C-alpha positions in Angstrom: 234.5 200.5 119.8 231.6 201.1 117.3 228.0 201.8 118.4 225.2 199.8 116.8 222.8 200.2 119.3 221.1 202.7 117.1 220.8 201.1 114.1 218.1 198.7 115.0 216.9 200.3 118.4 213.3 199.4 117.4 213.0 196.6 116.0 213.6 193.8 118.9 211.0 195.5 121.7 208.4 193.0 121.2 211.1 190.0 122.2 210.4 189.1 125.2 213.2 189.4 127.8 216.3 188.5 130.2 228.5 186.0 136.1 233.2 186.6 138.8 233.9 184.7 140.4 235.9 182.9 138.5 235.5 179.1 137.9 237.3 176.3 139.0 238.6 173.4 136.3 236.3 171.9 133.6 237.7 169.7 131.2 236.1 170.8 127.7 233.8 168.5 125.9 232.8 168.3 122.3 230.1 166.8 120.9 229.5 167.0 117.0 226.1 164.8 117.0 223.2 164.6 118.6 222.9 161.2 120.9 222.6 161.5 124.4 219.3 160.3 125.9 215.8 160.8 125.4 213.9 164.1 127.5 213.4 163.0 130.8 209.8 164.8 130.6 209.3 163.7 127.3 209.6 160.0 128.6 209.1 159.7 132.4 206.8 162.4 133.1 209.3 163.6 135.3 210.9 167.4 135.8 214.1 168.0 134.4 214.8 169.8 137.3 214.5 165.9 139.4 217.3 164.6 136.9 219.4 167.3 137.1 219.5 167.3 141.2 219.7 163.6 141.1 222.6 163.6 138.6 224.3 166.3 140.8 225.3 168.6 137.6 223.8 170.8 135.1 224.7 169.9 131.7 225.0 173.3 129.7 225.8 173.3 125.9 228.1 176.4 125.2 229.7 177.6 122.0 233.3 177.6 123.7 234.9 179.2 121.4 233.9 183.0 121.8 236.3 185.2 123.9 233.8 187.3 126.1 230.7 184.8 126.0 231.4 181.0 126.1 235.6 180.5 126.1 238.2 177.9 127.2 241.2 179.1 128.4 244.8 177.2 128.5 243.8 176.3 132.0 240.5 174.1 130.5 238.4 177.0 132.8 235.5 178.5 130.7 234.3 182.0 131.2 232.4 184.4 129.8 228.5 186.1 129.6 227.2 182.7 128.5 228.8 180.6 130.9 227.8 183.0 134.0 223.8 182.1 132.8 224.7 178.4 133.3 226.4 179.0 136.6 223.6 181.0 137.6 220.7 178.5 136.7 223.1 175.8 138.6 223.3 178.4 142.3 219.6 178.3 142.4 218.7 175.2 141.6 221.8 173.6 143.4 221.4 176.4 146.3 224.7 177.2 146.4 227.3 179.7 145.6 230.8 177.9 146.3 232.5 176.2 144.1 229.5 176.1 141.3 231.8 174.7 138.1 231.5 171.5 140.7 227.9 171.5 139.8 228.0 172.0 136.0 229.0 169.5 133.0 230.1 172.3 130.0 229.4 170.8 126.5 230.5 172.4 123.5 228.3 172.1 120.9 228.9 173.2 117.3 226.0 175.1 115.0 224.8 171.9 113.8 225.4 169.6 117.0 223.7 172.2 119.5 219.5 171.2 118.8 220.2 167.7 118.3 222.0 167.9 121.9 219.2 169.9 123.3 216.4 168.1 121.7 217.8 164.6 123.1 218.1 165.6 126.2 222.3 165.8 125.6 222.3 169.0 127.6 219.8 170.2 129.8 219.9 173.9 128.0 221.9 176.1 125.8 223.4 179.3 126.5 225.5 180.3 123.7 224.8 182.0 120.6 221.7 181.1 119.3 219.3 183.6 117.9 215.3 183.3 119.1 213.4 183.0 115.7 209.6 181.9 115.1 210.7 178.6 113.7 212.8 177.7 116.7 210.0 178.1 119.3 207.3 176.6 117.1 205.7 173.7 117.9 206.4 172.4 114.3 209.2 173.8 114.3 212.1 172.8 116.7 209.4 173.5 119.5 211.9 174.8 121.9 211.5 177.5 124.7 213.5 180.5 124.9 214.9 182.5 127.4 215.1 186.2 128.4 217.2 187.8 125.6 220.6 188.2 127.6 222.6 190.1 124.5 221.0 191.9 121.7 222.8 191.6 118.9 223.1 191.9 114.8 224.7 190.0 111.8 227.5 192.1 110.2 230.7 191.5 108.3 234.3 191.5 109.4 236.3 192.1 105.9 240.2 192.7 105.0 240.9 196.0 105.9 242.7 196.3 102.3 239.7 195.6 100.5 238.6 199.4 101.8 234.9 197.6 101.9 231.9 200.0 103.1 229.0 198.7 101.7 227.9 195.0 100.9 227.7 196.1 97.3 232.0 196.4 97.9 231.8 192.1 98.0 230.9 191.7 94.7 232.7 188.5 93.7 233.8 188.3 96.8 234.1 184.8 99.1 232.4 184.9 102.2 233.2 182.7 105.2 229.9 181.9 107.0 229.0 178.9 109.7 226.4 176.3 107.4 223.3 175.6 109.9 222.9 179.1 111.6 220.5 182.1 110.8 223.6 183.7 109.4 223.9 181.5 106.7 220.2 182.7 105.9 220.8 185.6 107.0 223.7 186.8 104.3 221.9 185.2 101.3 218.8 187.3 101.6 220.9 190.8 102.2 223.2 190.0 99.0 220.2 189.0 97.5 218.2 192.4 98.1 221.6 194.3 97.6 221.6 192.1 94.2 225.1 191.3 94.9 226.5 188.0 93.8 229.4 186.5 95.9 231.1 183.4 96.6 229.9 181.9 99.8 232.3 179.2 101.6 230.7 177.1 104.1 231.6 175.6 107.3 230.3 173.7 110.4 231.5 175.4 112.7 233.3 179.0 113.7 237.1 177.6 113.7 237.1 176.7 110.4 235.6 180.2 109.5 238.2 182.0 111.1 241.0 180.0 110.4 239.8 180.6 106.5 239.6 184.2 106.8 242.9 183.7 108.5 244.6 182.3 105.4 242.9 184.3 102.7 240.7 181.8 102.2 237.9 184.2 102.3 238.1 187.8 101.8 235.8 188.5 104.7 233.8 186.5 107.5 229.9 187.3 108.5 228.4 186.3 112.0 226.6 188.2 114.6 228.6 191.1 114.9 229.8 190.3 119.0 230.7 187.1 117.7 232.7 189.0 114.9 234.6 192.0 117.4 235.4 188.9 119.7 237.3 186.2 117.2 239.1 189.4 115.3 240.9 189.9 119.0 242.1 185.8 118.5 243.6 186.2 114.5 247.2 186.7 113.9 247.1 190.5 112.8 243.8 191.6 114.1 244.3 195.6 112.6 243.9 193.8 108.4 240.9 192.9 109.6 237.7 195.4 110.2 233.9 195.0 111.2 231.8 197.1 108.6 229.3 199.1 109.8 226.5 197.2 108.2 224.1 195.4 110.6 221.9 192.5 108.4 219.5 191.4 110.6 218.6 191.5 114.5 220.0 188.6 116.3 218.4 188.4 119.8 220.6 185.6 122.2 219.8 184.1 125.3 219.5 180.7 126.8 217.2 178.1 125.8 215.8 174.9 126.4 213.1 172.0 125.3 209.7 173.3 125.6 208.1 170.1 127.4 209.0 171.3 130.5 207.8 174.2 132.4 209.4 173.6 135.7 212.8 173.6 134.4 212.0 176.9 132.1 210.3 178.7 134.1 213.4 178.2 136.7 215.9 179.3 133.6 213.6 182.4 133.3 213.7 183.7 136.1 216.9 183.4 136.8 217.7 185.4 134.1 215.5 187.9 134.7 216.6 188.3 138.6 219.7 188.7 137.4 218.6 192.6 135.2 216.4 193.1 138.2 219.6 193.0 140.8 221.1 195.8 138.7 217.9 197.4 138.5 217.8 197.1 142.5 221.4 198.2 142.8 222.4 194.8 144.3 225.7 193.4 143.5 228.4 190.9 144.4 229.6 193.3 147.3 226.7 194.8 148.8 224.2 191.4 148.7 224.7 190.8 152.1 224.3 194.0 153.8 221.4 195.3 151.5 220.0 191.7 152.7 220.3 192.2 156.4 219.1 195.7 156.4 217.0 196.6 153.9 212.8 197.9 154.2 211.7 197.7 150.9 209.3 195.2 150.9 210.0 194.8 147.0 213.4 194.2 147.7 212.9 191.5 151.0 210.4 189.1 147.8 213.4 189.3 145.2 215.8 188.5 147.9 213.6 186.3 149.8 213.5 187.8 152.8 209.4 187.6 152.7 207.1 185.9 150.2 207.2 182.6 149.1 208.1 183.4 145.5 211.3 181.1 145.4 209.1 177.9 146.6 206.6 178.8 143.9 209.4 178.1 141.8 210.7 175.3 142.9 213.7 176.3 144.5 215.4 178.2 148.0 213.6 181.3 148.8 216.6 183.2 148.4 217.6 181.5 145.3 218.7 185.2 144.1 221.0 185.7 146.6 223.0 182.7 146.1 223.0 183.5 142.3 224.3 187.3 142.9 227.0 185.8 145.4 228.1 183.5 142.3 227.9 185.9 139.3 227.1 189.6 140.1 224.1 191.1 138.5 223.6 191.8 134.8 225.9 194.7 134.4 228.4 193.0 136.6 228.8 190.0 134.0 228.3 192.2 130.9 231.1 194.8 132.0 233.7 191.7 133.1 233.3 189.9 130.0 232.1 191.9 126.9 232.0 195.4 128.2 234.9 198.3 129.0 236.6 196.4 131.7 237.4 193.5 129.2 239.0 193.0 126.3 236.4 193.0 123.8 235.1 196.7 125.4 231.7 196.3 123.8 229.9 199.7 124.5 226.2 198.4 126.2 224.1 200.0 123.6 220.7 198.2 123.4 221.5 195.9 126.4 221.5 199.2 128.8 218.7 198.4 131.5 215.4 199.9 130.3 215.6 202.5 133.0 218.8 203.8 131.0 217.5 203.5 127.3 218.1 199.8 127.0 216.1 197.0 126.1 217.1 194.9 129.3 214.0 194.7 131.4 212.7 192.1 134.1 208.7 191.8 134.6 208.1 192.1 138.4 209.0 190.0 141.0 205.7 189.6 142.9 
């Protein structure tokens, strides 16, 4: 598996940052407008966090369709790095770690369904592919609130290994598949643009009919963030004709995100995510929670776990609300290796989302 950590180790510093027991049954939604109802805070005054406990479930948009982040298998179970944020946002705020997919509603929401669903109050939060960008966060913008950055990422291209592509300047006249309503979309005209390259771009709505065009020679290559690429190559018919160039377009930092109207909820989501680099930071995993729990004298160790301090109540949740999300997911390195990394099938190398105390960009602020 390629290394790209390199080629953009710089750039994505300043973004600010952030699952196996396996799930039981969901039955897969998809929602392709926006509807739903309108923010609870938006219109009551009142926490999402209150309607989400009062509902009993945590309604989580996901992309569904990647192997290795958000994916439905035959069995209508999801899994992937994606769908362990949701099921850790749902052990702390539900305090639990059995049976969690009890406590979570998956949607799967397409590129142009997902901030409709999110803004109407349709899903509580995202976690799927969705790249943090100024106009997404902005007030006038789609005034939303992201997450720590869980996978940092880049746009590339995944071409017919006959067209003996190395270079973007090899797509001249080319047709490009590309999902309409994603920074991708943006993404690819301003790099053919700058590479004064003219192509033939072929939209679609969502990542299916992308793939199923590259698929057909339809399109004589495919461009999306480049995880997104390595993982839908592993689903076509005769993965080896198809290759990912080296070429990385942009920086596509992803993590979870939610309406920004409502602090208890996001600060909740945050934290969350970042406890979950801080247990790898600690050392704490699935297996040794309980016993670094029970014997443990580090005093920064007891406030993440809960064992003194008050920092869980501050939040709005159990005291120990990290131990019940370790016992559900693992730490960070936990859900990246089972998913994305060596162990699975995609065998994504870490790169850029090493912990910071390796040469990463994964870093939690303090717990304190």
């Amino acid at each position: 598996m390629r290394k790209w950590g390199s080629l953009f180790l710089a750039a994505t510093l300043t973004v600010a940052t952030l699952s196996a027991c396996a799930g039981t049954t969901n039955t897969a939604t998809t929602s392709t407008s926006g509807g739903g109802t309108a923010s609870p805070a938006a219109t009551t005054g009142t926490s999402r966090i209150d309607t989400i406990r009062q509902r009993g479930k945590l309604l989580c948009g996901v992309e569904g369709t990647i192997p290795g982040f958000s994916f439905v298998g035959s069995d209508g179970q999801y899994s992937g790095l994606d769908v362990d944020v949701c099921r850790a946002v749902a052990a702390a705020i539900f305090d639990t770690s059995e049976n969690i997919d009890d406590k979570i509603e998956y949607r799967n929401l397409d590129s142009t369904a997902r901030f409709p669903a999110l803004a109407s109050g349709e899903v509580d939060m995202l976690s799927r592919n969705t790249t943090w960008t100024v106009s997404r966060s902005a007030i006038g913008g789609n005034n939303f609130s992201f997450g720590p950055t869980t996978f940092y990422d880049g746009q590339g291209m995944l071409v017919r290994t006959s067209l003996n592509a190395d270079s973007l300047e090899d797509l001249a006249g080319k047709s490009i598949c590309v999902e309409t309503g994603t920074t991708t979309e943006l993404n690819l005209a301003d790099q053919m643009r700058k590479a004064g390259v003219q192509y033939n771009e072929v939209k679609f709505q969502d990542s299916d009919g992308v793939y199923s065009a590259l698929a057909e020679g339809r399109c004589d290559a495919a461009t999306s963030d480049r995880s997104q690429l390595a993982a839908r190559r592993t689903k076509l018919p005769t993965p080896a004709d198809y290759e990912l160039m080296e070429v990385v377009m942009s920086k596509e930092p992803l993590g979870p995100v939610t309406i920004n109207n409502d602090a208890a909820f996001s600060t909740i989501m945050d934290w969350v995510t970042y406890g979950l680099f801080q247990a790898e930071e600690f050392g704490i995993n699935q297996s040794n929670v309980d016993q670094i729990l029970s014997s443990t004298q580090d005093p920064s160790v007891k406030r993440f776990l809960g064992a003194e301090g008050d920092l869980g109540k501050q939040l709005g949740v159990a005291n120990d609300f990290m131990v019940k999300v370790i016992k559900t997911v693992g730490n960070y390195g936990e859900i990246y290796e089972r998913n994305v990394g060596t162990g699975s099938e995609l065998k994504l190398d870490r790169g850029q989302n090493k912990l910071w105390t390796e040469g990463g960009l994964i870093y939690s602020p303090p717990f304190r």
